[in-house]
Coordinates of C-alpha atoms in Angstrom, one line a residue:
M1 CA 14.1 -14.5 172.6
V2 CA 11.5 -11.8 173.1
L3 CA 8.0 -12.3 174.4
R4 CA 5.5 -9.6 173.5
A5 CA 1.7 -9.6 174.3
E6 CA -0.5 -8.0 171.7
H7 CA -4.3 -8.3 171.7
G8 CA -4.3 -11.4 173.9
W9 CA -1.6 -13.1 171.8
V10 CA 2.0 -13.9 172.7
R11 CA 4.2 -13.2 169.8
L12 CA 7.6 -15.1 169.9
W13 CA 10.7 -13.3 168.4
T14 CA 13.8 -15.4 168.0
P15 CA 17.2 -14.1 166.8
S16 CA 16.9 -16.1 163.6
C17 CA 13.6 -14.4 162.8
I18 CA 15.1 -10.9 163.3
I19 CA 18.1 -11.8 161.1
L20 CA 15.8 -13.1 158.3
I21 CA 13.8 -9.9 158.4
I22 CA 16.9 -7.7 158.2
A23 CA 18.2 -9.8 155.4
T24 CA 15.0 -9.6 153.3
S25 CA 14.9 -5.8 153.8
Y26 CA 18.1 -5.6 151.7
I27 CA 16.9 -7.8 148.8
P28 CA 16.8 -5.6 145.7
T29 CA 13.4 -4.8 144.1
A30 CA 12.6 -6.0 140.5
D31 CA 13.5 -2.7 138.8
A32 CA 14.5 -2.8 135.2
L33 CA 16.9 0.3 135.6
I34 CA 19.6 -0.3 138.1
E35 CA 21.9 2.5 139.3
G36 CA 25.5 1.9 138.3
L37 CA 24.7 -0.4 135.3
Y38 CA 24.7 1.1 131.8
C39 CA 22.8 4.4 131.8
G40 CA 21.6 4.1 135.4
T41 CA 18.1 5.1 136.2
Q42 CA 17.6 6.4 132.7
E43 CA 16.9 4.2 129.7
C44 CA 19.7 4.3 127.0
Y45 CA 17.1 4.5 124.3
D46 CA 15.4 7.5 125.8
V47 CA 18.8 9.2 126.3
L48 CA 19.4 8.9 122.5
S49 CA 15.7 9.6 121.7
V50 CA 15.4 6.4 119.6
S51 CA 13.1 3.4 119.8
R52 CA 14.1 -0.2 120.8
D53 CA 13.8 -1.2 117.2
A54 CA 16.3 1.5 116.0
T55 CA 19.0 0.2 113.6
K56 CA 22.7 0.9 114.1
P57 CA 22.8 3.8 111.6
E58 CA 19.9 5.5 113.3
I59 CA 21.6 5.1 116.8
A60 CA 24.9 6.5 115.4
R61 CA 23.1 9.4 113.9
A62 CA 21.3 10.3 117.1
Y63 CA 24.5 10.1 119.0
R64 CA 26.5 12.4 116.7
Q65 CA 23.8 15.0 116.9
L66 CA 23.6 14.9 120.7
A67 CA 27.4 14.8 120.9
R68 CA 27.8 17.9 118.9
T69 CA 25.3 19.6 121.2
Y70 CA 26.7 18.6 124.5
H71 CA 30.4 18.3 123.8
P72 CA 32.4 20.1 126.4
D73 CA 34.6 21.8 123.7
R74 CA 31.4 23.2 122.0
F75 CA 29.8 24.5 125.0
R76 CA 29.0 28.1 124.8
A77 CA 27.0 30.0 127.5
G78 CA 23.9 31.5 126.2
D79 CA 23.5 29.1 123.3
P80 CA 19.8 28.6 122.5
A81 CA 20.3 24.7 122.2
L82 CA 21.8 24.7 125.7
A83 CA 19.1 26.8 127.5
G84 CA 19.2 26.1 131.2
E85 CA 22.4 24.1 131.0
T86 CA 25.6 24.7 132.8
E87 CA 29.1 23.6 131.8
D88 CA 29.0 20.9 134.3
S89 CA 25.5 19.7 133.5
A90 CA 26.4 19.6 129.8
K91 CA 29.4 17.5 130.5
E92 CA 27.3 15.1 132.5
K93 CA 24.8 14.8 129.7
F94 CA 27.6 14.2 127.1
L95 CA 29.0 11.4 129.3
L96 CA 25.5 9.8 129.5
V97 CA 25.0 10.1 125.8
T98 CA 28.4 8.4 125.2
T99 CA 27.5 5.6 127.6
A100 CA 24.2 5.0 125.9
Y101 CA 25.9 4.9 122.5
E102 CA 28.6 2.4 123.7
T103 CA 25.9 0.3 125.2
L104 CA 23.7 0.1 122.0
K105 CA 26.3 0.2 119.3
D106 CA 27.7 -3.3 120.3
E107 CA 25.4 -6.3 119.7
D108 CA 26.4 -8.3 122.7
S109 CA 26.0 -5.3 125.0
R110 CA 22.7 -4.3 123.5
R111 CA 21.4 -7.9 123.7
D112 CA 22.4 -8.0 127.5
Y113 CA 20.8 -4.5 128.0
D114 CA 17.5 -5.6 126.3
Y115 CA 17.4 -8.8 128.5
M116 CA 17.8 -6.6 131.6
L117 CA 14.8 -4.4 130.5
D118 CA 12.7 -7.5 129.8
H119 CA 13.8 -9.5 132.9
P120 CA 14.3 -7.0 135.7
E121 CA 13.9 -9.6 138.4
E122 CA 17.3 -11.2 137.4
Y123 CA 19.3 -8.8 139.4
Y124 CA 22.6 -10.5 139.9
R125 CA 22.7 -11.8 136.3
H126 CA 22.5 -8.3 135.0
Y127 CA 25.5 -7.4 137.3
Y128 CA 27.5 -10.4 135.9
A129 CA 26.7 -9.6 132.3
Y130 CA 27.7 -5.9 132.7
Y131 CA 31.0 -6.4 134.4
R132 CA 31.8 -9.3 132.3
S133 CA 31.7 -7.3 129.1
R134 CA 33.5 -4.3 130.9
L135 CA 36.4 -6.5 132.2
A136 CA 36.8 -8.8 129.3
P137 CA 40.0 -8.3 127.3
K138 CA 39.5 -6.2 124.2
V139 CA 42.3 -8.0 122.3
D140 CA 42.0 -11.5 121.0
I141 CA 43.8 -13.8 123.7
R142 CA 45.1 -15.9 120.9
V143 CA 47.1 -12.8 119.5
V144 CA 48.3 -12.1 122.9
I145 CA 49.6 -15.6 123.5
L146 CA 51.3 -15.7 120.0
V147 CA 53.1 -12.3 120.6
T148 CA 54.3 -13.5 124.0
V149 CA 55.7 -16.7 122.7
C150 CA 57.5 -14.9 119.9
A151 CA 59.0 -12.4 122.3
I152 CA 60.2 -15.2 124.6
S153 CA 61.6 -17.2 121.7
I154 CA 63.6 -14.1 120.4
F155 CA 64.8 -13.5 123.8
Q156 CA 65.9 -17.2 124.2
Y157 CA 67.8 -17.1 120.8
Y158 CA 69.7 -14.0 121.5
S159 CA 70.5 -15.0 125.1
W160 CA 71.9 -18.4 123.9
Q161 CA 73.8 -16.6 121.1
S162 CA 75.5 -14.3 123.7
S163 CA 76.4 -17.2 126.0
Y164 CA 77.9 -19.1 122.8
S165 CA 79.9 -16.0 121.8
E166 CA 81.2 -15.6 125.4
A167 CA 82.3 -19.4 125.2
I168 CA 84.1 -18.8 122.0
S169 CA 85.9 -15.8 123.3
Y170 CA 87.0 -17.7 126.3
L171 CA 88.3 -20.6 124.2
V172 CA 90.2 -18.3 122.0
T173 CA 92.3 -17.4 125.1
V174 CA 93.0 -21.0 126.2
P175 CA 96.5 -21.9 125.0
K176 CA 95.6 -25.5 124.2
Y177 CA 92.8 -24.5 121.6
R178 CA 94.7 -21.5 120.4
I179 CA 97.7 -23.5 119.4
Q180 CA 95.6 -26.2 117.8
A181 CA 93.8 -23.6 115.8
T182 CA 96.9 -21.8 114.7
E183 CA 98.4 -25.1 113.4
I184 CA 95.3 -25.8 111.4
A185 CA 95.2 -22.2 110.0
K186 CA 98.9 -22.5 108.9
Q187 CA 98.1 -25.9 107.2
Q188 CA 95.1 -24.5 105.3
G189 CA 97.3 -21.4 104.3
L190 CA 95.3 -18.9 106.0
L191 CA 98.1 -17.4 107.9
N192 CA 100.9 -17.7 105.3
R193 CA 99.7 -15.0 103.0
P194 CA 102.5 -13.0 101.2
K195 CA 103.2 -9.6 102.5
E196 CA 101.7 -6.7 100.7
K197 CA 103.7 -3.8 99.5
G198 CA 103.0 -0.2 98.7
R199 CA 99.6 1.2 99.3
N200 CA 98.0 -2.2 99.9
R201 CA 100.3 -2.9 102.9
R202 CA 98.4 -3.5 106.0
T203 CA 99.3 -2.3 109.5
K204 CA 100.3 -4.7 112.3
E205 CA 96.9 -4.0 113.9
E206 CA 95.0 -5.1 110.9
V207 CA 97.1 -8.3 110.5
R208 CA 96.6 -9.2 114.1
E209 CA 92.9 -8.6 114.0
Q210 CA 92.7 -10.8 110.8
E211 CA 94.7 -13.6 112.6
E212 CA 92.3 -13.4 115.6
E213 CA 89.4 -13.7 113.4
V214 CA 90.8 -16.8 111.6
I215 CA 91.6 -18.5 114.8
R216 CA 88.2 -17.6 116.1
D217 CA 86.4 -19.2 113.1
I218 CA 88.5 -22.4 113.3
I219 CA 87.7 -22.8 117.0
K220 CA 84.1 -22.0 116.3
N221 CA 83.8 -24.7 113.4
K222 CA 86.1 -27.3 114.9
I223 CA 85.1 -27.5 118.6
D224 CA 81.8 -28.9 119.5
I225 CA 80.5 -26.9 122.5
K226 CA 77.9 -28.7 124.5
G227 CA 75.8 -27.9 127.6
G228 CA 74.6 -24.5 128.4
Y229 CA 77.0 -22.7 126.0
Q230 CA 76.3 -24.7 123.0
K231 CA 75.5 -23.2 119.6
P232 CA 71.9 -22.0 119.5
K233 CA 69.6 -23.9 117.1
M234 CA 66.3 -22.5 115.9
S235 CA 64.7 -25.9 116.8
D236 CA 65.3 -25.3 120.4
I237 CA 63.5 -22.1 120.9
L238 CA 59.9 -22.1 122.4
L239 CA 58.0 -21.2 119.2
C240 CA 59.5 -24.1 117.2
K241 CA 59.0 -26.4 120.0
L242 CA 55.3 -25.5 120.3
V243 CA 54.9 -25.9 116.6
M244 CA 56.6 -29.3 116.5
L245 CA 54.8 -30.5 119.7
P246 CA 52.3 -32.7 117.9
Y247 CA 55.0 -34.4 115.9
V248 CA 57.2 -34.8 118.9
L249 CA 54.3 -36.3 120.9
V250 CA 53.7 -38.9 118.1
I251 CA 57.4 -39.8 117.8
S252 CA 57.7 -40.2 121.7
A253 CA 54.6 -42.3 121.8
S254 CA 55.8 -44.6 119.1
W255 CA 59.3 -44.8 120.6
Y256 CA 57.9 -45.9 123.9
L257 CA 55.5 -48.3 122.3
S258 CA 58.5 -49.8 120.3
W259 CA 60.5 -49.9 123.6
F260 CA 57.8 -51.8 125.5
Y261 CA 57.3 -54.3 122.5
R262 CA 61.0 -54.9 122.0
F263 CA 62.4 -55.2 125.5
T264 CA 59.1 -56.2 127.6
V265 CA 57.1 -58.4 125.2
C266 CA 60.0 -59.8 123.0
R267 CA 62.6 -59.7 125.7
E268 CA 65.4 -58.4 123.3
E269 CA 68.8 -57.6 124.8
Y270 CA 69.8 -54.0 125.1
G271 CA 72.1 -52.4 122.5
D272 CA 74.8 -49.8 123.4
E273 CA 72.4 -47.0 122.6
E274 CA 69.6 -48.3 124.9
K275 CA 72.2 -49.1 127.6
L276 CA 73.5 -45.5 127.6
Y277 CA 69.8 -44.3 127.7
I278 CA 69.2 -46.3 130.8
I279 CA 72.5 -45.2 132.4
R280 CA 71.5 -41.4 131.7
R281 CA 68.1 -42.1 133.3
N282 CA 69.8 -43.7 136.4
M283 CA 72.1 -40.6 136.7
K284 CA 69.2 -38.3 136.2
M285 CA 71.0 -36.3 133.6
S286 CA 69.6 -34.3 130.8
Q287 CA 70.5 -35.3 127.2
S288 CA 72.8 -32.3 126.8
Q289 CA 74.6 -33.0 130.1
F290 CA 75.2 -36.6 129.1
D291 CA 76.4 -35.7 125.6
S292 CA 79.0 -33.4 127.1
L293 CA 80.8 -36.4 128.8
E294 CA 83.9 -37.8 127.3
D295 CA 83.5 -40.9 125.2
D296 CA 86.1 -42.8 127.4
L297 CA 83.8 -42.2 130.4
K298 CA 80.9 -43.5 128.6
E299 CA 82.8 -46.6 127.6
T300 CA 83.6 -47.0 131.4
F301 CA 79.9 -46.9 132.2
L302 CA 79.3 -49.7 129.7
E303 CA 82.2 -51.8 131.1
K304 CA 80.8 -51.4 134.6
Q305 CA 77.2 -52.3 133.4
L306 CA 75.7 -49.4 135.0
W307 CA 72.4 -49.9 133.2
I308 CA 71.7 -52.5 135.8
R309 CA 70.4 -50.7 138.9
E310 CA 72.3 -52.7 141.4
N311 CA 75.6 -52.0 139.7
Y312 CA 74.8 -48.3 139.4
E313 CA 74.0 -48.2 143.2
V314 CA 77.5 -49.7 143.9
Y315 CA 79.1 -47.3 141.5
K316 CA 77.4 -44.4 143.1
Q317 CA 78.5 -45.4 146.6
E318 CA 82.0 -45.7 145.3
Q319 CA 82.0 -42.2 143.8
E320 CA 80.7 -40.8 147.0
Q321 CA 83.4 -42.5 149.1
E322 CA 86.1 -41.2 146.7
M323 CA 84.7 -37.7 147.0
K324 CA 84.8 -37.9 150.8
I325 CA 88.5 -39.1 150.7
K326 CA 89.4 -36.4 148.2
M327 CA 87.9 -33.7 150.5
A328 CA 89.5 -35.2 153.6
T329 CA 93.0 -35.0 151.9
D330 CA 92.5 -31.6 150.2
P331 CA 94.9 -29.0 151.9
R332 CA 92.3 -26.4 151.4
M333 CA 89.6 -28.4 153.2
K334 CA 92.1 -29.2 156.1
R335 CA 92.8 -25.4 156.5
Y336 CA 89.0 -24.8 156.4
R337 CA 88.4 -27.3 159.1
R338 CA 91.2 -26.0 161.3
W339 CA 89.9 -22.5 161.0
M340 CA 86.3 -23.8 162.0
R341 CA 87.8 -25.5 165.1
N342 CA 89.9 -22.5 166.2
E343 CA 87.9 -19.4 165.0
G344 CA 84.7 -20.5 163.4
P345 CA 82.0 -18.1 162.2
G346 CA 80.9 -15.8 164.9
R347 CA 84.2 -15.8 166.7
L348 CA 86.1 -13.3 164.9
T349 CA 89.0 -11.5 166.7
F350 CA 90.4 -8.2 165.9
A351 CA 93.9 -6.9 166.5
D352 CA 94.3 -4.0 168.9
D353 CA 94.9 -0.6 167.3

């Protein structure tokens, strides 16, 4: 607080008053032309030598004339049209002419610029309108989303196809499936072809490659691979799911309403399909994970009535107890615990050289 005597009066200056005075000194003045926006302190219409009522063709014509005059590639020292201009000043004028044309050729940008000329007091609104138009994406966002979804879908499909091919290549090497596929191929007469003679006779490598291809095709067609290595389907990719989303939502809503009406309102008893659905929900498994289970195991679930929450909790505790006993009796786990007691991490010993 400062006390100052002037002409017999005592003026009181508080810190808040000082801050207010400093803040008001930085408030921008209501000037229609703002440095850093559009053509700066020059009016874009004056830069192109056109009126505010000029049409698009008139603006484009004025721009082309000035661009030919001040274009850096056309600059020639001593040109009468560029009297008093240097190469740098001509370049600056060319950039200013280009900025003016870019501002006035677009209807939205021209409307914002005219509004700034007519309402210079709305200082911050002009900044917002200017940078909004400059930073806005030039491409339709819907096109960007569509291209992104298509790219993700293509990557998904080929990634799943690669995983499926790896699974088939592995199953071909498993003796159990290879023997079964060979028997099926012999029964179908795919491996009992007569030997060719003469020029049509195939080499051993060609015969072996054909047999491998036959076995691979049989395994691919006869074995239903489930889970993360299952055969890819077009309906599983992202693009198809988004297209089918409204249909799926309607089907899901009708299914839940039917479930509520049948089993909550009408008190119907669960069928095997409904019981397995509740069991899968209790186990917190996805549909593909649950489908990969053996049918005998699913029958065991039904026999134990695991759709009842209390029965499932008992079953879960039994499985956890069996797992603990198995780990306790596993020789590898015994060796690991013995090593942890004797050596343990952080107590490694090295033999003397």
